[in-house]
GROMACS .gro file of C-alpha atoms in nm:
model
  499
    1MET     CA    1  13.019   2.791  -8.498
    2PRO     CA    2  13.317   2.674  -8.711
    3ALA     CA    3  13.322   2.319  -8.844
    4THR     CA    4  13.564   2.074  -8.684
    5ASP     CA    5  13.734   1.746  -8.769
    6SER     CA    6  13.954   1.506  -8.573
    7ASP     CA    7  14.248   1.748  -8.588
    8GLY     CA    8  14.056   2.054  -8.465
    9PRO     CA    9  13.866   2.345  -8.624
   10VAL     CA   10  13.838   2.356  -9.004
   11ALA     CA   11  13.945   2.695  -9.138
   12ASP     CA   12  13.725   2.915  -9.354
   13PRO     CA   13  13.808   2.854  -9.725
   14GLU     CA   14  13.833   3.230  -9.783
   15ALA     CA   15  14.096   3.259  -9.507
   16GLN     CA   16  14.291   2.970  -9.660
   17ARG     CA   17  14.291   3.148  -9.996
   18ARG     CA   18  14.419   3.474  -9.843
   19HIS     CA   19  14.694   3.310  -9.630
   20PRO     CA   20  14.813   2.995  -9.815
   21LEU     CA   21  15.166   2.989  -9.667
   22LEU     CA   22  15.037   3.018  -9.313
   23PHE     CA   23  14.797   2.728  -9.355
   24LYS     CA   24  15.064   2.513  -9.523
   25ALA     CA   25  15.289   2.570  -9.221
   26VAL     CA   26  15.007   2.473  -8.982
   27THR     CA   27  14.937   2.154  -9.183
   28ARG     CA   28  15.307   2.057  -9.178
   29ARG     CA   29  15.318   2.107  -8.803
   30ARG     CA   30  15.012   1.885  -8.751
   31GLN     CA   31  15.133   1.623  -8.997
   32PRO     CA   32  15.513   1.642  -9.012
   33ARG     CA   33  15.684   1.480  -9.307
   34LEU     CA   34  15.832   1.137  -9.254
   35ARG     CA   35  16.209   1.113  -9.229
   36ARG     CA   36  16.398   0.814  -9.366
   37THR     CA   37  16.469   0.698  -9.009
   38ASP     CA   38  16.095   0.692  -8.931
   39ILE     CA   39  16.025   0.425  -9.193
   40THR     CA   40  16.074   0.058  -9.100
   41VAL     CA   41  16.273  -0.146  -9.351
   42THR     CA   42  16.190  -0.509  -9.276
   43ASP     CA   43  16.441  -0.794  -9.262
   44GLU     CA   44  16.286  -1.077  -9.464
   45ALA     CA   45  16.463  -1.348  -9.262
   46ALA     CA   46  16.328  -1.196  -8.937
   47VAL     CA   47  15.978  -1.168  -9.087
   48LYS     CA   48  15.985  -1.537  -9.184
   49ARG     CA   49  16.103  -1.640  -8.835
   50ALA     CA   50  15.822  -1.437  -8.680
   51VAL     CA   51  15.563  -1.586  -8.915
   52LYS     CA   52  15.689  -1.938  -8.845
   53ALA     CA   53  15.678  -1.897  -8.466
   54ALA     CA   54  15.335  -1.731  -8.461
   55SER     CA   55  15.186  -1.981  -8.707
   56LEU     CA   56  15.320  -2.281  -8.517
   57GLY     CA   57  15.157  -2.152  -8.200
   58ASN     CA   58  14.829  -2.108  -8.383
   59ALA     CA   59  14.862  -2.458  -8.531
   60MET     CA   60  14.911  -2.600  -8.182
   61GLU     CA   61  14.609  -2.409  -8.050
   62TRP     CA   62  14.380  -2.550  -8.318
   63PHE     CA   63  14.539  -2.894  -8.295
   64ASP     CA   64  14.426  -2.893  -7.932
   65PHE     CA   65  14.078  -2.765  -8.009
   66GLY     CA   66  14.046  -2.991  -8.314
   67ILE     CA   67  14.128  -3.300  -8.108
   68TYR     CA   68  13.845  -3.222  -7.868
   69ALA     CA   69  13.595  -3.154  -8.148
   70TYR     CA   70  13.686  -3.470  -8.341
   71LEU     CA   71  13.674  -3.686  -8.026
   72ALA     CA   72  13.349  -3.529  -7.899
   73VAL     CA   73  13.150  -3.854  -7.921
   74THR     CA   74  13.426  -4.061  -7.754
   75LEU     CA   75  13.484  -3.801  -7.479
   76GLY     CA   76  13.109  -3.792  -7.412
   77HIS     CA   77  13.124  -4.166  -7.337
   78VAL     CA   78  13.443  -4.141  -7.128
   79PHE     CA   79  13.360  -3.839  -6.909
   80PHE     CA   80  12.981  -3.832  -6.875
   81PRO     CA   81  12.736  -4.088  -6.731
   82SER     CA   82  12.595  -4.340  -6.976
   83GLY     CA   83  12.236  -4.299  -7.091
   84ASN     CA   84  12.102  -4.091  -7.376
   85ASP     CA   85  12.362  -4.052  -7.655
   86THR     CA   86  12.235  -3.704  -7.746
   87VAL     CA   87  12.267  -3.589  -7.382
   88GLN     CA   88  12.624  -3.722  -7.372
   89LEU     CA   89  12.708  -3.540  -7.695
   90LEU     CA   90  12.549  -3.217  -7.572
   91SER     CA   91  12.746  -3.249  -7.245
   92SER     CA   92  13.067  -3.295  -7.443
   93PHE     CA   93  12.993  -2.992  -7.664
   94ALA     CA   94  12.897  -2.789  -7.356
   95THR     CA   95  13.242  -2.864  -7.216
   96PHE     CA   96  13.388  -2.759  -7.554
   97ALA     CA   97  13.197  -2.430  -7.518
   98VAL     CA   98  13.319  -2.376  -7.159
   99ALA     CA   99  13.668  -2.300  -7.289
  100PHE     CA  100  13.519  -2.015  -7.491
  101LEU     CA  101  13.338  -1.865  -7.194
  102VAL     CA  102  13.671  -1.782  -7.027
  103ARG     CA  103  13.840  -1.663  -7.346
  104PRO     CA  104  13.726  -1.300  -7.299
  105LEU     CA  105  13.881  -1.308  -6.950
  106GLY     CA  106  14.209  -1.429  -7.102
  107GLY     CA  107  14.186  -1.157  -7.366
  108MET     CA  108  14.128  -0.888  -7.103
  109VAL     CA  109  14.432  -1.007  -6.904
  110PHE     CA  110  14.681  -1.092  -7.179
  111GLY     CA  111  14.578  -0.825  -7.433
  112PRO     CA  112  14.661  -0.511  -7.229
  113MET     CA  113  14.967  -0.695  -7.091
  114GLY     CA  114  15.089  -0.748  -7.448
  115ASP     CA  115  15.044  -0.376  -7.523
  116ARG     CA  116  15.249  -0.279  -7.217
  117LEU     CA  117  15.513  -0.550  -7.181
  118GLY     CA  118  15.551  -0.658  -7.542
  119ARG     CA  119  15.405  -0.918  -7.774
  120LYS     CA  120  15.684  -1.175  -7.740
  121LYS     CA  121  15.666  -1.239  -7.362
  122VAL     CA  122  15.290  -1.279  -7.355
  123LEU     CA  123  15.286  -1.513  -7.655
  124ALA     CA  124  15.544  -1.735  -7.480
  125LEU     CA  125  15.324  -1.744  -7.167
  126THR     CA  126  15.009  -1.838  -7.361
  127MET     CA  127  15.200  -2.120  -7.532
  128ILE     CA  128  15.303  -2.267  -7.194
  129LEU     CA  129  14.950  -2.254  -7.051
  130MET     CA  130  14.793  -2.412  -7.360
  131ALA     CA  131  15.043  -2.701  -7.359
  132VAL     CA  132  14.990  -2.766  -6.986
  133GLY     CA  133  14.609  -2.762  -7.020
  134THR     CA  134  14.603  -2.999  -7.317
  135PHE     CA  135  14.860  -3.241  -7.173
  136ALA     CA  136  14.669  -3.254  -6.843
  137ILE     CA  137  14.343  -3.356  -7.017
  138GLY     CA  138  14.523  -3.665  -7.145
  139LEU     CA  139  14.596  -3.770  -6.785
  140ILE     CA  140  14.242  -3.738  -6.637
  141PRO     CA  141  14.087  -4.068  -6.518
  142SER     CA  142  13.751  -4.162  -6.672
  143TYR     CA  143  13.405  -4.118  -6.518
  144ALA     CA  144  13.401  -4.493  -6.449
  145SER     CA  145  13.716  -4.453  -6.233
  146ILE     CA  146  13.655  -4.136  -6.029
  147GLY     CA  147  13.293  -4.047  -6.106
  148PHE     CA  148  13.189  -3.682  -6.066
  149TRP     CA  149  13.549  -3.555  -6.051
  150ALA     CA  150  13.625  -3.666  -6.409
  151PRO     CA  151  13.402  -3.405  -6.582
  152VAL     CA  152  13.502  -3.146  -6.318
  153LEU     CA  153  13.872  -3.189  -6.401
  154LEU     CA  154  13.794  -3.188  -6.772
  155ILE     CA  155  13.609  -2.857  -6.738
  156LEU     CA  156  13.891  -2.710  -6.525
  157PHE     CA  157  14.161  -2.786  -6.784
  158ARG     CA  158  13.936  -2.679  -7.071
  159MET     CA  159  13.904  -2.345  -6.891
  160LEU     CA  160  14.283  -2.322  -6.868
  161GLN     CA  161  14.302  -2.386  -7.243
  162GLY     CA  162  14.041  -2.118  -7.308
  163PHE     CA  163  14.213  -1.866  -7.079
  164SER     CA  164  14.544  -1.906  -7.261
  165THR     CA  165  14.376  -1.893  -7.602
  166GLY     CA  166  14.234  -1.553  -7.503
  167GLY     CA  167  14.580  -1.406  -7.557
  168GLU     CA  168  14.687  -1.624  -7.849
  169TYR     CA  169  14.506  -1.513  -8.166
  170GLY     CA  170  14.516  -1.140  -8.091
  171GLY     CA  171  14.886  -1.162  -8.010
  172ALA     CA  172  14.984  -1.389  -8.299
  173SER     CA  173  14.798  -1.185  -8.562
  174THR     CA  174  14.935  -0.860  -8.415
  175PHE     CA  175  15.286  -1.008  -8.415
  176ILE     CA  176  15.275  -1.099  -8.785
  177ALA     CA  177  15.099  -0.777  -8.887
  178GLU     CA  178  15.361  -0.563  -8.713
  179TYR     CA  179  15.653  -0.756  -8.862
  180ALA     CA  180  15.522  -0.772  -9.220
  181PRO     CA  181  15.580  -0.500  -9.481
  182ASP     CA  182  15.266  -0.301  -9.568
  183ARG     CA  183  15.243  -0.431  -9.926
  184ARG     CA  184  15.258  -0.800  -9.823
  185ARG     CA  185  15.072  -0.804  -9.492
  186GLY     CA  186  14.790  -1.013  -9.638
  187TYR     CA  187  15.028  -1.277  -9.772
  188PHE     CA  188  15.226  -1.314  -9.449
  189GLY     CA  189  14.909  -1.293  -9.237
  190SER     CA  190  14.754  -1.582  -9.431
  191PHE     CA  191  15.021  -1.814  -9.285
  192LEU     CA  192  14.858  -1.770  -8.944
  193GLU     CA  193  14.542  -1.936  -9.076
  194PHE     CA  194  14.757  -2.184  -9.270
  195GLY     CA  195  14.865  -2.281  -8.917
  196THR     CA  196  14.498  -2.311  -8.816
  197LEU     CA  197  14.431  -2.554  -9.100
  198ALA     CA  198  14.755  -2.742  -9.032
  199GLY     CA  199  14.649  -2.786  -8.669
  200TYR     CA  200  14.308  -2.916  -8.771
  201VAL     CA  201  14.461  -3.147  -9.036
  202ALA     CA  202  14.711  -3.286  -8.783
  203ALA     CA  203  14.432  -3.342  -8.529
  204ALA     CA  204  14.195  -3.501  -8.780
  205GLY     CA  205  14.476  -3.713  -8.929
  206LEU     CA  206  14.592  -3.839  -8.590
  207VAL     CA  207  14.239  -3.915  -8.466
  208THR     CA  208  14.152  -4.092  -8.794
  209ALA     CA  209  14.472  -4.300  -8.789
  210LEU     CA  210  14.426  -4.400  -8.424
  211THR     CA  211  14.057  -4.487  -8.471
  212THR     CA  212  14.137  -4.700  -8.776
  213TRP     CA  213  14.429  -4.872  -8.607
  214LEU     CA  214  14.286  -4.924  -8.257
  215GLY     CA  215  13.911  -4.946  -8.316
  216SER     CA  216  13.633  -4.768  -8.125
  217ASP     CA  217  13.654  -4.979  -7.808
  218THR     CA  218  14.028  -4.931  -7.761
  219MET     CA  219  13.993  -4.558  -7.842
  220GLU     CA  220  13.741  -4.528  -7.558
  221ALA     CA  221  13.961  -4.731  -7.324
  222TRP     CA  222  14.286  -4.537  -7.366
  223GLY     CA  223  14.354  -4.438  -7.729
  224TRP     CA  224  14.183  -4.098  -7.694
  225ARG     CA  225  14.461  -3.992  -7.455
  226VAL     CA  226  14.739  -4.012  -7.714
  227PRO     CA  227  14.653  -3.694  -7.913
  228PHE     CA  228  14.630  -3.488  -7.593
  229LEU     CA  229  14.964  -3.614  -7.462
  230VAL     CA  230  15.135  -3.523  -7.792
  231ALA     CA  231  15.064  -3.154  -7.714
  232GLY     CA  232  15.332  -3.145  -7.441
  233PRO     CA  233  15.637  -3.189  -7.669
  234LEU     CA  234  15.476  -2.969  -7.937
  235GLY     CA  235  15.437  -2.691  -7.681
  236LEU     CA  236  15.806  -2.704  -7.592
  237VAL     CA  237  15.904  -2.670  -7.959
  238GLY     CA  238  15.671  -2.372  -8.003
  239LEU     CA  239  15.801  -2.207  -7.685
  240TYR     CA  240  16.163  -2.243  -7.804
  241LEU     CA  241  16.081  -2.079  -8.139
  242ARG     CA  242  15.895  -1.790  -7.978
  243LEU     CA  243  16.163  -1.713  -7.720
  244ARG     CA  244  16.424  -1.680  -7.997
  245LEU     CA  245  16.235  -1.392  -8.160
  246ASP     CA  246  16.291  -1.019  -8.117
  247GLU     CA  247  16.007  -0.784  -8.030
  248THR     CA  248  15.810  -0.646  -8.327
  249PRO     CA  249  15.954  -0.331  -8.495
  250ALA     CA  250  15.624  -0.142  -8.445
  251PHE     CA  251  15.625  -0.212  -8.070
  252GLN     CA  252  15.993  -0.119  -8.039
  253LYS     CA  253  15.926   0.218  -8.204
  254LEU     CA  254  15.624   0.276  -7.982
  255GLU     CA  255  15.823   0.178  -7.674
  256SER     CA  256  16.110   0.414  -7.757
  257ASP     CA  257  15.867   0.705  -7.784
  258SER     CA  258  15.685   0.638  -7.457
  259ALA     CA  259  15.725   0.452  -7.127
  260ARG     CA  260  15.976   0.169  -7.114
  261ALA     CA  261  15.845  -0.186  -7.072
  262SER     CA  262  16.027  -0.215  -6.738
  263ASP     CA  263  15.828   0.081  -6.604
  264ALA     CA  264  15.503  -0.075  -6.723
  265ALA     CA  265  15.592  -0.406  -6.562
  266ASP     CA  266  15.599  -0.246  -6.217
  267ALA     CA  267  15.238  -0.134  -6.251
  268VAL     CA  268  15.082  -0.400  -6.472
  269GLU     CA  269  14.817  -0.504  -6.218
  270THR     CA  270  14.695  -0.151  -6.149
  271SER     CA  271  14.719  -0.043  -6.513
  272THR     CA  272  14.522  -0.326  -6.672
  273LYS     CA  273  14.187  -0.184  -6.558
  274GLY     CA  274  14.285   0.155  -6.693
  275ASP     CA  275  14.392   0.003  -7.024
  276LEU     CA  276  14.062  -0.184  -7.054
  277ALA     CA  277  13.865   0.130  -6.972
  278LYS     CA  278  14.059   0.317  -7.243
  279ILE     CA  279  13.984   0.041  -7.496
  280PHE     CA  280  13.611   0.035  -7.424
  281ARG     CA  281  13.585   0.414  -7.404
  282GLN     CA  282  13.785   0.505  -7.714
  283GLN     CA  283  13.756   0.198  -7.938
  284TRP     CA  284  13.394   0.088  -7.884
  285PRO     CA  285  13.271   0.155  -8.244
  286THR     CA  286  13.561  -0.048  -8.386
  287LEU     CA  287  13.511  -0.317  -8.119
  288ILE     CA  288  13.149  -0.361  -8.234
  289LEU     CA  289  13.268  -0.393  -8.595
  290CYS     CA  290  13.535  -0.645  -8.490
  291ILE     CA  291  13.279  -0.851  -8.294
  292ALA     CA  292  13.044  -0.863  -8.594
  293LEU     CA  293  13.322  -0.967  -8.835
  294VAL     CA  294  13.464  -1.230  -8.600
  295GLY     CA  295  13.118  -1.364  -8.513
  296ALA     CA  296  13.030  -1.430  -8.877
  297TYR     CA  297  13.375  -1.574  -8.944
  298ASN     CA  298  13.381  -1.800  -8.636
  299ILE     CA  299  13.033  -1.946  -8.681
  300THR     CA  300  13.115  -2.054  -9.037
  301ASP     CA  301  13.465  -2.168  -8.937
  302TYR     CA  302  13.356  -2.390  -8.646
  303MET     CA  303  13.056  -2.520  -8.837
  304LEU     CA  304  13.279  -2.660  -9.112
  305LEU     CA  305  13.609  -2.742  -8.938
  306SER     CA  306  13.485  -2.860  -8.595
  307TYR     CA  307  13.123  -2.964  -8.618
  308MET     CA  308  13.098  -3.127  -8.962
  309PRO     CA  309  13.242  -3.474  -8.874
  310THR     CA  310  12.994  -3.499  -8.582
  311TYR     CA  311  12.711  -3.385  -8.813
  312LEU     CA  312  12.797  -3.655  -9.066
  313SER     CA  313  12.816  -3.929  -8.803
  314ASP     CA  314  12.534  -3.834  -8.565
  315GLU     CA  315  12.278  -3.676  -8.799
  316LEU     CA  316  12.345  -3.860  -9.127
  317GLY     CA  317  12.470  -4.193  -8.993
  318TYR     CA  318  12.822  -4.205  -9.142
  319SER     CA  319  13.114  -4.351  -8.950
  320GLU     CA  320  13.336  -4.101  -8.767
  321THR     CA  321  13.635  -4.202  -8.983
  322HIS     CA  322  13.433  -4.147  -9.302
  323GLY     CA  323  13.349  -3.787  -9.213
  324LEU     CA  324  13.702  -3.706  -9.096
  325LEU     CA  325  13.861  -3.836  -9.416
  326ILE     CA  326  13.638  -3.615  -9.634
  327LEU     CA  327  13.707  -3.314  -9.411
  328LEU     CA  328  14.081  -3.387  -9.429
  329LEU     CA  329  14.065  -3.376  -9.807
  330VAL     CA  330  13.882  -3.041  -9.802
  331MET     CA  331  14.126  -2.889  -9.550
  332VAL     CA  332  14.430  -2.996  -9.751
  333LEU     CA  333  14.271  -2.827 -10.055
  334LEU     CA  334  14.225  -2.506  -9.851
  335MET     CA  335  14.587  -2.520  -9.735
  336LEU     CA  336  14.699  -2.528 -10.100
  337VAL     CA  337  14.517  -2.205 -10.186
  338ILE     CA  338  14.512  -1.999  -9.865
  339THR     CA  339  14.838  -1.809  -9.919
  340GLN     CA  340  14.724  -1.721 -10.271
  341VAL     CA  341  14.410  -1.570 -10.117
  342GLY     CA  342  14.643  -1.364  -9.896
  343ARG     CA  343  14.825  -1.241 -10.207
  344LEU     CA  344  14.493  -1.150 -10.371
  345SER     CA  345  14.393  -0.946 -10.065
  346ASP     CA  346  14.719  -0.749 -10.097
  347ARG     CA  347  14.646  -0.684 -10.463
  348PHE     CA  348  14.271  -0.618 -10.468
  349GLY     CA  349  14.202  -0.526 -10.104
  350ARG     CA  350  14.067  -0.692  -9.790
  351LYS     CA  351  13.703  -0.590  -9.845
  352PRO     CA  352  13.648  -0.764 -10.184
  353LEU     CA  353  13.785  -1.095 -10.052
  354LEU     CA  354  13.592  -1.078  -9.723
  355MET     CA  355  13.272  -0.986  -9.908
  356ALA     CA  356  13.320  -1.280 -10.147
  357GLY     CA  357  13.346  -1.519  -9.851
  358MET     CA  358  13.040  -1.379  -9.670
  359LEU     CA  359  12.826  -1.382  -9.986
  360GLY     CA  360  12.950  -1.734 -10.061
  361PHE     CA  361  12.814  -1.859  -9.728
  362PHE     CA  362  12.490  -1.665  -9.770
  363PHE     CA  363  12.408  -1.806 -10.115
  364LEU     CA  364  12.583  -2.147 -10.107
  365SER     CA  365  12.513  -2.283  -9.755
  366LEU     CA  366  12.168  -2.421  -9.838
  367PRO     CA  367  12.272  -2.585 -10.170
  368ALA     CA  368  12.581  -2.727  -9.997
  369PHE     CA  369  12.385  -2.890  -9.713
  370LEU     CA  370  12.124  -3.023  -9.957
  371LEU     CA  371  12.410  -3.190 -10.146
  372ILE     CA  372  12.561  -3.326  -9.823
  373GLY     CA  373  12.218  -3.460  -9.722
  374GLN     CA  374  12.192  -3.662 -10.046
  375GLY     CA  375  12.477  -3.882  -9.926
  376GLY     CA  376  12.756  -4.046 -10.119
  377ILE     CA  377  13.118  -3.935 -10.125
  378PRO     CA  378  13.093  -3.717 -10.441
  379ALA     CA  379  12.791  -3.520 -10.314
  380ILE     CA  380  12.928  -3.474  -9.961
  381THR     CA  381  13.270  -3.370 -10.093
  382ALA     CA  382  13.115  -3.121 -10.340
  383GLY     CA  383  12.903  -2.964 -10.065
  384MET     CA  384  13.198  -2.932  -9.827
  385VAL     CA  385  13.422  -2.787 -10.102
  386MET     CA  386  13.157  -2.519 -10.169
  387LEU     CA  387  13.164  -2.423  -9.802
  388GLY     CA  388  13.544  -2.453  -9.788
  389LEU     CA  389  13.606  -2.214 -10.077
  390SER     CA  390  13.382  -1.956  -9.911
  391LEU     CA  391  13.565  -2.005  -9.582
  392VAL     CA  392  13.914  -1.972  -9.732
  393CYS     CA  393  13.828  -1.620  -9.853
  394LEU     CA  394  13.779  -1.531  -9.485
  395LEU     CA  395  14.068  -1.739  -9.350
  396GLY     CA  396  14.321  -1.594  -9.593
  397THR     CA  397  14.222  -1.233  -9.527
  398MET     CA  398  14.096  -1.192  -9.171
  399SER     CA  399  14.433  -1.222  -8.994
  400ALA     CA  400  14.560  -0.915  -9.185
  401ALA     CA  401  14.232  -0.722  -9.173
  402LEU     CA  402  14.157  -0.747  -8.800
  403PRO     CA  403  14.487  -0.609  -8.654
  404ALA     CA  404  14.464  -0.311  -8.892
  405LEU     CA  405  14.136  -0.203  -8.732
  406PHE     CA  406  14.313  -0.076  -8.417
  407PRO     CA  407  14.603   0.164  -8.343
  408THR     CA  408  14.940   0.024  -8.231
  409ASP     CA  409  14.926   0.135  -7.868
  410VAL     CA  410  14.605  -0.064  -7.799
  411ARG     CA  411  14.613  -0.318  -8.084
  412TYR     CA  412  14.688  -0.637  -7.889
  413GLY     CA  413  14.440  -0.550  -7.613
  414SER     CA  414  14.159  -0.427  -7.839
  415LEU     CA  415  14.184  -0.720  -8.080
  416SER     CA  416  14.206  -0.974  -7.795
  417VAL     CA  417  13.898  -0.828  -7.625
  418GLY     CA  418  13.690  -0.795  -7.943
  419TYR     CA  419  13.795  -1.127  -8.095
  420ASN     CA  420  13.742  -1.331  -7.778
  421LEU     CA  421  13.411  -1.173  -7.679
  422SER     CA  422  13.282  -1.267  -8.024
  423ALA     CA  423  13.443  -1.613  -8.023
  424SER     CA  424  13.291  -1.678  -7.680
  425LEU     CA  425  12.940  -1.573  -7.781
  426PHE     CA  426  12.930  -1.718  -8.131
  427GLY     CA  427  13.230  -1.942  -8.212
  428GLY     CA  428  13.262  -2.204  -7.940
  429THR     CA  429  12.886  -2.229  -7.897
  430THR     CA  430  12.831  -2.317  -8.264
  431PRO     CA  431  12.835  -2.701  -8.228
  432LEU     CA  432  12.615  -2.680  -7.917
  433VAL     CA  433  12.363  -2.440  -8.077
  434ILE     CA  434  12.340  -2.636  -8.404
  435THR     CA  435  12.296  -2.969  -8.220
  436ALA     CA  436  12.023  -2.816  -8.004
  437LEU     CA  437  11.849  -2.656  -8.307
  438ILE     CA  438  11.846  -2.986  -8.496
  439GLY     CA  439  11.712  -3.163  -8.186
  440THR     CA  440  11.436  -2.902  -8.144
  441THR     CA  441  11.327  -2.865  -8.506
  442GLY     CA  442  11.417  -3.206  -8.644
  443SER     CA  443  11.563  -3.036  -8.954
  444ASN     CA  444  11.909  -3.135  -9.076
  445LEU     CA  445  11.929  -2.802  -9.265
  446MET     CA  446  11.962  -2.592  -8.948
  447PRO     CA  447  12.343  -2.557  -8.991
  448ALA     CA  448  12.281  -2.393  -9.332
  449TYR     CA  449  12.027  -2.144  -9.194
  450TYR     CA  450  12.255  -2.061  -8.902
  451ALA     CA  451  12.550  -1.997  -9.138
  452MET     CA  452  12.332  -1.781  -9.365
  453GLY     CA  453  12.226  -1.562  -9.071
  454ALA     CA  454  12.589  -1.521  -8.965
  455ALA     CA  455  12.695  -1.437  -9.322
  456LEU     CA  456  12.428  -1.165  -9.348
  457VAL     CA  457  12.573  -0.995  -9.039
  458GLY     CA  458  12.918  -1.035  -9.195
  459VAL     CA  459  12.812  -0.868  -9.520
  460ILE     CA  460  12.692  -0.561  -9.326
  461ALA     CA  461  13.014  -0.551  -9.119
  462VAL     CA  462  13.241  -0.574  -9.426
  463ALA     CA  463  13.044  -0.293  -9.594
  464CYS     CA  464  13.108  -0.072  -9.287
  465MET     CA  465  13.486  -0.133  -9.253
  466LYS     CA  466  13.763   0.076  -9.408
  467GLU     CA  467  14.002  -0.066  -9.666
  468THR     CA  468  14.347  -0.117  -9.510
  469ALA     CA  469  14.540  -0.314  -9.774
  470ARG     CA  470  14.888  -0.179  -9.864
  471GLN     CA  471  14.858   0.095  -9.601
  472PRO     CA  472  15.062   0.150  -9.281
  473LEU     CA  473  14.910   0.024  -8.959
  474GLU     CA  474  14.735   0.299  -8.765
  475GLY     CA  475  14.975   0.450  -8.511
  476SER     CA  476  15.286   0.310  -8.685
  477PRO     CA  477  15.510   0.450  -8.960
  478PRO     CA  478  15.521   0.280  -9.301
  479SER     CA  479  15.687  -0.061  -9.319
  480VAL     CA  480  15.868  -0.148  -9.644
  481GLU     CA  481  16.088  -0.425  -9.783
  482THR     CA  482  16.382  -0.226  -9.926
  483PRO     CA  483  16.569   0.102  -9.858
  484GLU     CA  484  16.472   0.211 -10.209
  485GLU     CA  485  16.100   0.192 -10.116
  486ALA     CA  486  16.169   0.403  -9.806
  487ALA     CA  487  16.351   0.661 -10.015
  488GLU     CA  488  16.058   0.674 -10.259
  489ILE     CA  489  15.814   0.748  -9.975
  490VAL     CA  490  16.034   1.030  -9.843
  491MET     CA  491  16.083   1.178 -10.190
  492ALA     CA  492  15.708   1.163 -10.259
  493GLN     CA  493  15.653   1.403  -9.967
  494ALA     CA  494  15.906   1.657 -10.094
  495PRO     CA  495  15.754   1.968 -10.256
  496GLU     CA  496  15.795   2.003 -10.629
  497PRO     CA  497  16.071   2.253 -10.719
  498LYS     CA  498  15.955   2.585 -10.860
  499PHE     CA  499  16.157   2.757 -11.133
   0.00000   0.00000   0.00000
């Protein structure tokens, strides 16, 4: 039986030697040479507009989630019956995790929709839903006012936030990846996570300023509402920026070669199930890889950026403001270096940077938490910087690495499904799991052990992935910055003249 590969039967080497011209013709037919018109020459101004709009949306998303994480103790008092402080905190973190339980559902709805109708429309819709959900939380009466209905409404609007987020990261990272030139995809992709850090910094800064200005009692009375209400105007700004954008060049090329978006719109409800079946049937090995990468990345991300202030206040006895100020300092440091990490991933590859981050968490988590446990600003800051430098290797690289795992026709859907399944199982549950583990074991080092386990899974996943730096996205033609680069690619395919 003849050997086969993905393109069909592999010919006998002896036959290839006897009929070289015939086999060259067959190869050209299977893999036709690129024409100049096939290659996308990017418009730098359009790329920057796309990056700005996608990053602002991501910043808003993590501003919203950051607010909830940093106000977890206060929200526990406002929305849940008084009694045991640990039970109130666990209830608050459980509500934080609820948003992640519906994220896969949002990914399964918005992801295939983005592959059929376009990235731009779906990203505008997710922005609206996120702004509405966050703004509404700021209007909910307290448990003391309406009793049982207060936590019910909180959970309802958290679910709306989670549902909209299900289409946000996959769409935003796909949007930037498809706009960016191949050689600079890591650099432009890193701005998406710059937006993540900016959202967290804005949330932490606002919560810290309000707590310092108003005091804990006033924050519990009404001050906690202010950060949530700010999300309404921010959402309108983000929506305006996103609606001004054109569709990505990669999607436009795909659309021109297949069904028009207007045709897909007529059948979106009936086609979504088929799209999901296609994703799970054809992309399942890559989905598993994506889930492993995102799980390791999200556990370490949420442990440092969401849970750490609560850990410092509840487990080590520091004031909430104290922990937030140290975290703010660390996040600003990460913002200063994250785009340089993106540049490094373009130069040296995605895998070396991702591996550095995973190994950093595996070897440095325990020393970092031992330092943090010693107390004092220098020790705590040093421990958090150790964790932060490991995290920035993942933050600056992942938003370019993940979209490149999947082909263009199912990229938004596949990434949304894989990312949100993993975020639901491992990311949003991180504060809840760590709090429960500390309560069960009595050990303040449980966050370190949890991060080390996640990093070990991440090391295996990075070892299994393909290198995608400086290469065209699967299912799309090359994307370059200048006509001269496009001409070079075409000329490189031309056969050498024979004299």
